[in-house]
XYZ file of C-alpha atoms in Angstrom:
596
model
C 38.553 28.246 -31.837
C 37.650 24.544 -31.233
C 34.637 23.562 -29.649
C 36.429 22.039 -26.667
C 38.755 24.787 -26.762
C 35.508 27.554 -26.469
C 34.135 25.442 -23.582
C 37.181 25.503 -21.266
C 37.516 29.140 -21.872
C 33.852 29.614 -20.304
C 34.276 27.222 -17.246
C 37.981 28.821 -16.745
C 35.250 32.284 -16.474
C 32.768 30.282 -14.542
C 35.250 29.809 -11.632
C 36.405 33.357 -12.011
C 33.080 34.988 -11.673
C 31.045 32.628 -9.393
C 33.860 31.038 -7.219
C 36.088 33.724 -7.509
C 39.185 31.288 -8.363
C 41.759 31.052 -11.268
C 41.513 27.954 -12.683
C 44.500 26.970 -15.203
C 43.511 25.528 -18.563
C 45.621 23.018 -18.466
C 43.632 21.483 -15.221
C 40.525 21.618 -17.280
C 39.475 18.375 -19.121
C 36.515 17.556 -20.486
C 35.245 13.803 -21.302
C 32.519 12.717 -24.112
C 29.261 12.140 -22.688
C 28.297 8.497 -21.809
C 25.604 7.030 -24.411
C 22.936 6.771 -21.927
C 22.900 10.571 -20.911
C 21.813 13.559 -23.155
C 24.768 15.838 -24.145
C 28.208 15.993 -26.225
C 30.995 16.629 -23.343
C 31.017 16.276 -19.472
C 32.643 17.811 -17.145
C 33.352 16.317 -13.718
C 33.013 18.383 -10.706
C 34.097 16.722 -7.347
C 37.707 18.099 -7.814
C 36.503 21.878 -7.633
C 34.033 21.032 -4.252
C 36.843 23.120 -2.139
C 36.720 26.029 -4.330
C 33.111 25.972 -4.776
C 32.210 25.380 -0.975
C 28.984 23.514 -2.615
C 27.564 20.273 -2.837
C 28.432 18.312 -6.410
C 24.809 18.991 -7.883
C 24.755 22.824 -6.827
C 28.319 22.895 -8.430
C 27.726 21.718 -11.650
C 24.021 24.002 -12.201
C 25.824 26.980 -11.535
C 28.735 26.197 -13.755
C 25.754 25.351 -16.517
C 23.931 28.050 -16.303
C 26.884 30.444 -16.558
C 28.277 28.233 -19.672
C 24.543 28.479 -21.221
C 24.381 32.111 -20.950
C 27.726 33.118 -21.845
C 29.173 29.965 -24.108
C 27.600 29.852 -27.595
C 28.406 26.098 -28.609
C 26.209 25.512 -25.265
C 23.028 25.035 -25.888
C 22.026 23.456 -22.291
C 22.765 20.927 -19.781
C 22.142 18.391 -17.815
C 23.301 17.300 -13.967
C 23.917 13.996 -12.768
C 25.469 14.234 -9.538
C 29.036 15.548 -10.074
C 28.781 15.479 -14.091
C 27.854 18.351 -15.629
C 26.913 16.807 -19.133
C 26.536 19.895 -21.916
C 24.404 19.937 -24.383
C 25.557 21.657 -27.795
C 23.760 23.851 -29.975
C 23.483 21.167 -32.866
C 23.817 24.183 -35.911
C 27.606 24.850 -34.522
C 28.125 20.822 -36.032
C 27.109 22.452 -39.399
C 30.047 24.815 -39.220
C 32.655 22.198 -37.746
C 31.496 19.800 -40.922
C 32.243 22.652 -43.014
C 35.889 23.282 -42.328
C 36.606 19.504 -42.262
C 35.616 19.730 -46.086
C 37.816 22.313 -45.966
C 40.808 20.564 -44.389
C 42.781 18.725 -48.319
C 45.097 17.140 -45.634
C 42.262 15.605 -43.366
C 44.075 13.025 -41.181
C 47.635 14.336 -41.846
C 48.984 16.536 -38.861
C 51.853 19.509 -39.558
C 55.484 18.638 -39.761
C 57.167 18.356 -36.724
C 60.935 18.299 -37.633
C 61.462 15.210 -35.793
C 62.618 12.085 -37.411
C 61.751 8.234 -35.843
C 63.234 5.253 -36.445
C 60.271 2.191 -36.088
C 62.547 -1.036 -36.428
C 60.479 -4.105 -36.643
C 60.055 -7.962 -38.281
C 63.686 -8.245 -37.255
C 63.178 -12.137 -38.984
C 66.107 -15.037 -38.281
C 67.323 -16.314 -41.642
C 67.096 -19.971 -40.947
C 63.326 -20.065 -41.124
C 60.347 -18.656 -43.031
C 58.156 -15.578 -40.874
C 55.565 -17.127 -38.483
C 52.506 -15.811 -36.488
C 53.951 -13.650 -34.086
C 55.729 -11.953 -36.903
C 52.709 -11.142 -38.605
C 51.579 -9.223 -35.500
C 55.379 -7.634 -35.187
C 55.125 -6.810 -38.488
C 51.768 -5.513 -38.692
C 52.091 -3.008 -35.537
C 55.344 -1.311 -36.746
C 54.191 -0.898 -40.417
C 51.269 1.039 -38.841
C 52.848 2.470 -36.307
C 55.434 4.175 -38.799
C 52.031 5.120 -41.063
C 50.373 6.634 -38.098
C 53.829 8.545 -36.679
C 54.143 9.966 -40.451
C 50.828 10.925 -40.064
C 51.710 12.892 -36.998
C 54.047 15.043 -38.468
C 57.436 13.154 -37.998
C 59.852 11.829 -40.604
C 59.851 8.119 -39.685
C 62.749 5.603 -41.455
C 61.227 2.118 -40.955
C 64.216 -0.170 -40.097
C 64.875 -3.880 -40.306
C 67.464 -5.516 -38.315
C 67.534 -8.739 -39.490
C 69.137 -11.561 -37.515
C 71.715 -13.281 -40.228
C 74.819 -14.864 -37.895
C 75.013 -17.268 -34.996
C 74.825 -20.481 -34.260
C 71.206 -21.284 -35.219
C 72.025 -20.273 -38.892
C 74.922 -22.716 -39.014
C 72.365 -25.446 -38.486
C 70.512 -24.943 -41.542
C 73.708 -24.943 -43.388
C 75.212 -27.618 -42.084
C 71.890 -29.813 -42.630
C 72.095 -28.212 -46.197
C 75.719 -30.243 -46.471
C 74.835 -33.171 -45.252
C 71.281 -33.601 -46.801
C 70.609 -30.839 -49.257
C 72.320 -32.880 -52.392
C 71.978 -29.565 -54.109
C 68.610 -28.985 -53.917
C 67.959 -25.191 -55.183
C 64.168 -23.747 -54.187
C 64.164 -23.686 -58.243
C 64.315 -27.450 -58.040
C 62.653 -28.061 -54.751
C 59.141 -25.852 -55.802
C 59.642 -24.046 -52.491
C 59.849 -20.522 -51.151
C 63.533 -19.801 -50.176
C 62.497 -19.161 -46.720
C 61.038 -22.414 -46.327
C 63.730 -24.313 -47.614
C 66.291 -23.195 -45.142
C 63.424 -23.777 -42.647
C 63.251 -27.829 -44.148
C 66.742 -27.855 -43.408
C 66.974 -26.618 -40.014
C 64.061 -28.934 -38.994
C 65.944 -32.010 -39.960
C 69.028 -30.751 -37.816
C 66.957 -30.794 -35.225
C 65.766 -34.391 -35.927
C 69.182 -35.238 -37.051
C 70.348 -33.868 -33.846
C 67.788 -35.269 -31.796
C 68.714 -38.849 -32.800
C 72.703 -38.409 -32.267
C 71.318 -37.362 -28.649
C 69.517 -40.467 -28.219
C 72.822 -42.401 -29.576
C 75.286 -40.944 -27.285
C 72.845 -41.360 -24.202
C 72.668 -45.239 -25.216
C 76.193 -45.225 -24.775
C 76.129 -43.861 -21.618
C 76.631 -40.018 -21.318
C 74.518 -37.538 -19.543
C 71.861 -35.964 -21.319
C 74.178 -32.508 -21.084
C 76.744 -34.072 -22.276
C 75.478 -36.249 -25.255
C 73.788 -32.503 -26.250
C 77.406 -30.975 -26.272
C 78.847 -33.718 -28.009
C 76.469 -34.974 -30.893
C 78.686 -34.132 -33.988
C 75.944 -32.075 -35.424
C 76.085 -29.804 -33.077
C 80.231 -29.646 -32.926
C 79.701 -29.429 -36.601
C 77.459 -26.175 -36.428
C 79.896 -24.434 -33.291
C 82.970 -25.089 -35.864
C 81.088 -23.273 -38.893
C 80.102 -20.642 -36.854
C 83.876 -20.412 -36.103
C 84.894 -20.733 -39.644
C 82.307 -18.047 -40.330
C 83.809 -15.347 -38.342
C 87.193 -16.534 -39.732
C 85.773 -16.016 -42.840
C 86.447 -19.158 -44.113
C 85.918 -18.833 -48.090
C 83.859 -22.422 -48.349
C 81.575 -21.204 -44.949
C 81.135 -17.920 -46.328
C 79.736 -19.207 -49.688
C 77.461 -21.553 -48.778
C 76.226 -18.761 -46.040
C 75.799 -15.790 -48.348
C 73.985 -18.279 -50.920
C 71.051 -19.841 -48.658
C 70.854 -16.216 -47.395
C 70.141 -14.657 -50.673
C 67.480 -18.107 -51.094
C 66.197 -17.012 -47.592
C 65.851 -12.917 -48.471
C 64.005 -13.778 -51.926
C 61.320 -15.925 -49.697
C 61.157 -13.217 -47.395
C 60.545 -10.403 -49.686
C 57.086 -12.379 -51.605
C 56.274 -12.433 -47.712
C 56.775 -8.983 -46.976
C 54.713 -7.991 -50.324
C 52.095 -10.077 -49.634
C 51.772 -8.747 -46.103
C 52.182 -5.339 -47.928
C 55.046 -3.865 -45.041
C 58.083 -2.388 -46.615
C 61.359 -1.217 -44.958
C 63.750 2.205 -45.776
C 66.443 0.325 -44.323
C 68.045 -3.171 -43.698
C 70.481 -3.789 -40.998
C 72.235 -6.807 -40.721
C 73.953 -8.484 -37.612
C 76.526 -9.643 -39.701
C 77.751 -6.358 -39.844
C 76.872 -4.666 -36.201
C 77.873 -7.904 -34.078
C 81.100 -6.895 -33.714
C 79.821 -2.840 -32.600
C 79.547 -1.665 -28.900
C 83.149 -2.221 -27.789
C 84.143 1.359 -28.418
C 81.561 2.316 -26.012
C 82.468 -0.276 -23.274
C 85.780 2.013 -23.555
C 83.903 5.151 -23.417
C 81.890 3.666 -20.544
C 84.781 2.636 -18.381
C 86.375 6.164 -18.749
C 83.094 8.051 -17.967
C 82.701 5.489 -14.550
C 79.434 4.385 -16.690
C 80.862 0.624 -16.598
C 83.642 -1.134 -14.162
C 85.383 -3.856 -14.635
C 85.713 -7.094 -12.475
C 89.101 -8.959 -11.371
C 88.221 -11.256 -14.109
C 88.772 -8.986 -16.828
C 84.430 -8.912 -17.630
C 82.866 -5.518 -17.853
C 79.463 -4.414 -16.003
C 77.123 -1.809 -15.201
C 75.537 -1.536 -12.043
C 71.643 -0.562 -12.352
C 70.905 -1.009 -8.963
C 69.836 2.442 -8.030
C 67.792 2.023 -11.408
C 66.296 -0.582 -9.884
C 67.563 -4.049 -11.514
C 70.837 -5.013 -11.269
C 74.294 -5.658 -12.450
C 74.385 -6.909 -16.050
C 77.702 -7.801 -18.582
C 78.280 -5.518 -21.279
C 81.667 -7.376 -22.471
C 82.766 -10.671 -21.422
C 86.096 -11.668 -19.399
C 87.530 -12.719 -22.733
C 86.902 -9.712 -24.999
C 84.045 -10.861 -26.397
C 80.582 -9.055 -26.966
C 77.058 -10.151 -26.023
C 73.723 -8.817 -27.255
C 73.719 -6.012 -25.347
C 76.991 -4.640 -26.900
C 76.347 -4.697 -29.855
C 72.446 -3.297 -29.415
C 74.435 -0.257 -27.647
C 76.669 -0.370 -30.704
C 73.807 -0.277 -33.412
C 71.974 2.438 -30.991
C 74.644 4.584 -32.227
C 74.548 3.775 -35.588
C 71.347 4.540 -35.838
C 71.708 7.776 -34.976
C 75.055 8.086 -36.534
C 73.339 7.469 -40.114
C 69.236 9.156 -39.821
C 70.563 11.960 -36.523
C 67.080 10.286 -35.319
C 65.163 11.891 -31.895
C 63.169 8.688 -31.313
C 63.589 5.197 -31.880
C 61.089 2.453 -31.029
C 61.756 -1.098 -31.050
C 58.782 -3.858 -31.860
C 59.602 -6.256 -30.442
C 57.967 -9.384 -28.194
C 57.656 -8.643 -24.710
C 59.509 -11.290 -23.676
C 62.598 -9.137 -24.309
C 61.281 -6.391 -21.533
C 63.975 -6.714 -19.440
C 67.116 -6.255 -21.967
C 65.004 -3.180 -23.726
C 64.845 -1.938 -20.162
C 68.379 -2.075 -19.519
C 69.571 -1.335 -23.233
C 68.077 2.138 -22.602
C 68.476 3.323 -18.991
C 72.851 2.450 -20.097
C 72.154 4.703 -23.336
C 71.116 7.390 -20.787
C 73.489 7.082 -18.501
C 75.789 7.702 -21.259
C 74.420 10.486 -22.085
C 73.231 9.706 -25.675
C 71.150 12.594 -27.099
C 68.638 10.181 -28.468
C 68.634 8.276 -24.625
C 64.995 9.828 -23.822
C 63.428 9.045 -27.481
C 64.359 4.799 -26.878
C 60.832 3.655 -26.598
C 60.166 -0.673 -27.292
C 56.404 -1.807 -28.329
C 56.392 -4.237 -26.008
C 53.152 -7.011 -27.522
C 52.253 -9.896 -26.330
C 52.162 -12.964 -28.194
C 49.517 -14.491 -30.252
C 47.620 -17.935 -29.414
C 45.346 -19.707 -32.159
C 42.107 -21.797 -30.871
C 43.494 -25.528 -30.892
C 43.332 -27.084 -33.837
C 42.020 -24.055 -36.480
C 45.682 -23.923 -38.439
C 48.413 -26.930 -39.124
C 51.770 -25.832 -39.509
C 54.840 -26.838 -41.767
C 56.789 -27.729 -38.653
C 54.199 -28.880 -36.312
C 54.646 -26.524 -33.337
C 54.886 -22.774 -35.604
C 52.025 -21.270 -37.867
C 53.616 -20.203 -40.999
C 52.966 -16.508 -42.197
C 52.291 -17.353 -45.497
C 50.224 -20.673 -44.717
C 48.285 -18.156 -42.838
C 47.775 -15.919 -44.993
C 46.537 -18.267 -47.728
C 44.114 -19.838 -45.377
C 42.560 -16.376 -44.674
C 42.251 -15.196 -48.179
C 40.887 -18.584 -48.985
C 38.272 -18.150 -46.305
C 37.735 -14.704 -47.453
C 36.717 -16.106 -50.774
C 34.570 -19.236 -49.495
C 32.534 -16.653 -46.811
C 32.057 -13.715 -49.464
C 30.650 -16.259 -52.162
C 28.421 -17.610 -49.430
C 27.084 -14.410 -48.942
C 26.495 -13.452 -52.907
C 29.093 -10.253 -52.480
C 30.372 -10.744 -55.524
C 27.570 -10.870 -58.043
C 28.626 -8.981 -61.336
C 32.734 -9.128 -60.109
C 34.786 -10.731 -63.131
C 37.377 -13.467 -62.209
C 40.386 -11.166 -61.519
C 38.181 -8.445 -59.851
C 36.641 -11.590 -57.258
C 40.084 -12.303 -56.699
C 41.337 -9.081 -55.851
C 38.498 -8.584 -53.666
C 39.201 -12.182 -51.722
C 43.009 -10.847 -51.035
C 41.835 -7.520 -50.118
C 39.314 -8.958 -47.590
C 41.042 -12.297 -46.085
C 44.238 -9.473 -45.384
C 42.043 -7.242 -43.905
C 40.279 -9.254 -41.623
C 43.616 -10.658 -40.629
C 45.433 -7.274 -40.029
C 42.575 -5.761 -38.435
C 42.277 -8.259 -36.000
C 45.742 -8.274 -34.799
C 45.648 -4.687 -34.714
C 42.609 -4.285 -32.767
C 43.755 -5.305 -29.520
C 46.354 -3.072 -27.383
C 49.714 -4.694 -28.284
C 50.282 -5.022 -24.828
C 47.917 -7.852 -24.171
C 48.420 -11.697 -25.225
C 45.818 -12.121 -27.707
C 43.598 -15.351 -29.208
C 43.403 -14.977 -32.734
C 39.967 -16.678 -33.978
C 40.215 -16.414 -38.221
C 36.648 -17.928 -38.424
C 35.420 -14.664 -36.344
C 37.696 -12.338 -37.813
C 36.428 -12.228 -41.273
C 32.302 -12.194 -40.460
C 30.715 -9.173 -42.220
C 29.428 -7.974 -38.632
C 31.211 -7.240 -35.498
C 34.498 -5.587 -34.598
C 36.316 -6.399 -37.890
C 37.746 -5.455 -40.811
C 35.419 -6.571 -43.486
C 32.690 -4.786 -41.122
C 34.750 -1.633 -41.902
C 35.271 -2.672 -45.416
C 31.729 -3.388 -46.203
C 30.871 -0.108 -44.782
C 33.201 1.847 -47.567
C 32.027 -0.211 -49.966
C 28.907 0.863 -48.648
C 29.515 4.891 -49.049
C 31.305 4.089 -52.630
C 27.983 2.761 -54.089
C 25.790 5.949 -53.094
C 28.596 8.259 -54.229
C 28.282 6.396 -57.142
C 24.099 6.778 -57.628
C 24.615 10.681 -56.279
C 27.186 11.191 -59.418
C 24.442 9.501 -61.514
C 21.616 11.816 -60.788
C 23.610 15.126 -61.075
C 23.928 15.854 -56.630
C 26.764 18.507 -56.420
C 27.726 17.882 -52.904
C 31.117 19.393 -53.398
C 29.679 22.797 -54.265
C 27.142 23.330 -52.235
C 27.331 25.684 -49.288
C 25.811 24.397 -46.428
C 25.638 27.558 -43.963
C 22.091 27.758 -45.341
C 21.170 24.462 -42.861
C 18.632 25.455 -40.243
C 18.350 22.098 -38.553
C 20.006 19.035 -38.753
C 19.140 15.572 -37.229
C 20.996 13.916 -33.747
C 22.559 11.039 -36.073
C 24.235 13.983 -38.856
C 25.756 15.313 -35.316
C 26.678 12.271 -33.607
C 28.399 11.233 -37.091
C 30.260 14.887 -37.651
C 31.129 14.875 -33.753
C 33.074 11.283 -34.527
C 34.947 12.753 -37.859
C 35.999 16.041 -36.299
C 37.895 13.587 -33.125
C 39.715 11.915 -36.371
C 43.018 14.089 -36.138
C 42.788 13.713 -32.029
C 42.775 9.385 -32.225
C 45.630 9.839 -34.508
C 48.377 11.712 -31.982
C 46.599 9.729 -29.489
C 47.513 6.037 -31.346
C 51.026 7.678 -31.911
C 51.720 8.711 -28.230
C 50.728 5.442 -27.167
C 52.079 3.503 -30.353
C 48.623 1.597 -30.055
C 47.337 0.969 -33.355
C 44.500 -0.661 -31.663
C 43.051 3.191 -30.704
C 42.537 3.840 -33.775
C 41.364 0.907 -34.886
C 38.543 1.160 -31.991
C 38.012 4.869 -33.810
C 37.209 3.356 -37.382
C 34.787 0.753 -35.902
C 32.847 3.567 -33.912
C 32.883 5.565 -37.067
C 31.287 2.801 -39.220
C 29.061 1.845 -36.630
C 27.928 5.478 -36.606
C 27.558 6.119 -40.394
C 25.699 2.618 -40.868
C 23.204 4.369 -37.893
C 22.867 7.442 -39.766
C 22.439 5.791 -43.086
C 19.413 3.835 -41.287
C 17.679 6.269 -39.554
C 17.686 8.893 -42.951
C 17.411 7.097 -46.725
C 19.967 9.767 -48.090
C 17.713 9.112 -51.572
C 14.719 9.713 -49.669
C 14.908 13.617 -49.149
C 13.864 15.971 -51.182
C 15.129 19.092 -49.919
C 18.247 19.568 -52.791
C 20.964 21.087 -50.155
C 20.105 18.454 -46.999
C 20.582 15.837 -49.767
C 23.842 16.981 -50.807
C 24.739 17.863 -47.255
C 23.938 13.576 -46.528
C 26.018 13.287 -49.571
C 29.095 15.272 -48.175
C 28.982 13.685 -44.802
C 28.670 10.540 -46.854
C 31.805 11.520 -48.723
C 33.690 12.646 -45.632
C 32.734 9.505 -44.091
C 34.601 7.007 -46.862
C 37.641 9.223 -46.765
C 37.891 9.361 -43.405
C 37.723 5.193 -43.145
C 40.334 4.963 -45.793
C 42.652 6.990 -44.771
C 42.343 5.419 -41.446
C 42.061 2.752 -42.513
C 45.288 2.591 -45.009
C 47.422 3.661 -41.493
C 46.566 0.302 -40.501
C 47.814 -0.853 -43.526
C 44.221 -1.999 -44.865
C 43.134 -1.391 -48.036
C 39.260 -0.703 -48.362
C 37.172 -1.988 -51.372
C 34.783 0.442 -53.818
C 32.818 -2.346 -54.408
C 31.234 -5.312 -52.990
């Protein structure tokens, strides 16, 4: 039985033989101990003051002593006010450390039967990834890692935004300027070079605006009429023709545009089970406007437009199909709903993506359950803020976006400039330093746009993210690095820490518990991150853990003790330690160095 498990038993008994009450389980929580108090768990006791007809501090003794006398994990306890804080006989930690050794699939939680869908990136093809997809990305890689790790079978989707309007400005910059330019001939990234040429349709466009106004029209107007832009509305219109010429040109910066995006992807190291493309769902979703008119789900105005009414939902009317038979987004998202479930027969589905879209997420799934869709209850969306630099710390291709991959570079290249500084690399060869550099500038920059609850606009500081100390990832890094060397010396002089039986233990030290305490709540932070789809729990977890081990590694010199089974006993927590940071750590999508 679980520690925690043991402990709610007694205090369900507690109430039964002092207060004479039945007390539920499942109304019994228990909290860890603040740092400044003595004790493992607390349990609060204001809620019970009815049953127990006592004052908070009279409360809590009497539950203690009963939980002292009768609860073996309890070794004693202390009172502070209303919080009974229990201390825990520190042998039972000896025990728990054992079966986590035990445990080959530490960190990986039971099949569950239930499959997930995790779409995220969800990139525009006109224009190479930027900051905020770096976060996107980032939080649904490691959300689907962390998911998997809870048991489900997770397909990571991409929907990736390939039509429209926006595209058809690229292309038609492409015909005008491009003179055949190939990213072969250019030296760029395929991305990039449809992002050149949708940059100069803006300045192209920008100037016929300026033109038109000097001849008098409005500022609306000379927008609406700059031949650029009539240029782009009539390609878009050829497009869906499919005009042989449009289609061509399209399907040829797009494969440029996918080649870019996959060295981005790889170099972010995210990877997708499926691609969807809104070339082929933008025309979904008018089936079920159908369905929704004959189930009363949807009416339909004098017009000839189709709505749903949300008002008892609390929003409000919205159009699911326009007067002239045409879709918007939200018929086709209700269109590639289905699909989704049509192809995987998914439970859940959870959509990254900025939170800027709240609102149509919000009404994309209440419709989905009001039509009854046996996957309407899984629709979650990560809903994360966006992502601010300090002024000044990053230029950018186009002057007003960070590019991904600029990015990137920068941070492995500060990686490598802050990691020389420091002489971490003494005895590395050339390809080993530069492994080492990527490995570090991509953790640092993963780790710190994991670290804070998606939910909340973040400031992204890449001079603070990669220091060696602190809430980092090269903190966390340095740390297994750490463990790897002194696995390395106990191999060297002959410890068997994988042998040894350690029931033999008598005592062990406040910093071996506090450590084994933290690597027995691993499993616990993991369905806790994937309930919440906050990477940033566990993230919080690793950095505790660290902390922790780099605490126990001061207070004991593992080399220092002589006693051959509390050596290999450092050893094994040692061990436990490393593989519990990796693991963790690879959720995140971080890779962790052996040496440093």
């Amino acid at each position: 039985m679980e520690i925690q498990e043991s402990i709610n038993k007694g205090i369900q008994l507690a109430f039964q033989n002092i207060f004479n009450h039945d007390l539920p389980l499942e109304q019994i929580s228990l909290a860890p101990t603040r740092k400044e108090f003595e004790g493992t768990y607390t349990f609060v006791v204001f809620p019970y003051l009815k049953v127990s007809k006592a004052t908070p501090e009279a409360t809590a003794n009497l539950i203690g002593e009963y939980l002292k006398e009768n609860v073996a994990e309890v070794a004693g306890f202390n009172v502070v006010k209303g919080f009974l804080n229990l201390e825990l006989n520190n042998m039972i930690w000896v025990d728990v450390f054992q079966k986590l050794l035990a445990n080959e699939n530490v960190g990986q939680l039971p099949a569950n039967g239930q499959k997930v869908m995790v779409e995220y990136s969800s990139p525009n093809t006109n224009k190479p990834l930027h900051l905020g997809h770096l976060r996107n990305n980032f939080l649904g890689f490691s959300v689907a890692n962390i998911l998997e790790a809870n048991g489900y079978e997770v397909i990571k989707a991409n929907l990736v935004n390939d039509r429209g309007i926006h595209i058809c400005k690229s292309m038609v910059a492409y015909q005008h300027f491009g003179k055949g330019e190939t990213p072969e001939s250019s030296g760029l990234k395929g991305d990039h070079l449809a992002g050149k040429y949708y940059v100069i349709f803006d300045q192209k466009y920008k100037e016929q605006i300026a033109d038109l106004k000097e001849q008098g029209q409005s500022e609306d107007d000379a927008k609406k009429n700059a031949p650029l832009f009539l240029e782009a509305q009539d390609m878009l219109r050829k497009w869906e023709a499919n005009d042989e010429e449009v289609v061509s040109l399209w399907k040829l910066m797009n494969t440029w545009v996918y080649a870019g995006f996959e060295k981005t992807y790889e170099r972010m190291g995210v990877s997708f089970d499926k691609y969807y493309y809104e070339s082929d769902t933008y025309l979904l979703g008018k089936d079920i406007v159908t369905e929704g008119l004959a189930k009363g789900v949807f009416f339909k105005k004098d017009n000839g437009s189709v709505w749903v009414d949300l008002t008892e939902e609390g929003l409000d009317e919205k159009l699911v199909l326009r007067a002239d038979g045409t879709s918007v987004y939200i018929t086709q998202d209700m269109g590639t709903a289905d699909l989704k479930y049509d192809d995987f027969g998914i439970s859940k589905s959870v959509y990254v993506v900025g939170n800027e879209q709240d609102y149509h997420f919000d009404v994309l799934f209440k419709i989905m359950r009001k039509l009854g869709r046996p996957y309407g209850d899984g629709l979650s969306h990560l809903s994360y803020g966006m992502v601010d630099l300090p002024t000044g710390k990053m230029k950018s291709r186009e002057g007003t976006v960070v590019d991904a991959d600029d990015l990137m570079q920068e941070m492995v290249d500060t990686a490598a400039a802050h990691t020389k500084e420091l002489g971490k690399i003494d005895g590395f060869n050339e390809a080993q330093a530069t492994e080492l550099y990527e490995t570090l500038g991509m953790g640092a920059l993963k780790y710190f746009l994991l670290k804070v609850d998606p939910k909340k606009r973040m400031l992204f500081n890449p001079q603070e993210s990669i220091e060696f100390q602190g809430n980092t990832g090269p903190f966390i890094q340095y740390s297994h690095a750490r463990i790897a060397s002194i696995l390395r010396k106990a191999d060297q002089i002959g410890v068997d820490y994988k042998q040894t039986d350690f029931s033999t233990i008598s005592k062990i030290e406040e910093s071996e518990s506090s450590l084994i305490y933290l690597l027995n709540d691993f499993e616990k932070k993991i369905t806790q991150a994937g309930t919440d789809y906050s990477p940033a729990i566990l993230a919080q977890y690793l950095f505790d853990l660290a902390k922790e081990y780099n605490r126990f590694y001061a207070d004991l010199p593992i080399f220092l003790e002589n006693d051959p089974i509390i050596l290999a006993f450092r050893v094994a927590l040692s061990a436990h330690t490393a593989k519990t940071l990796n693991k963790g750590m690879l959720l995140l999508g971080i890779a962790v160095p052996e040496r440093m």
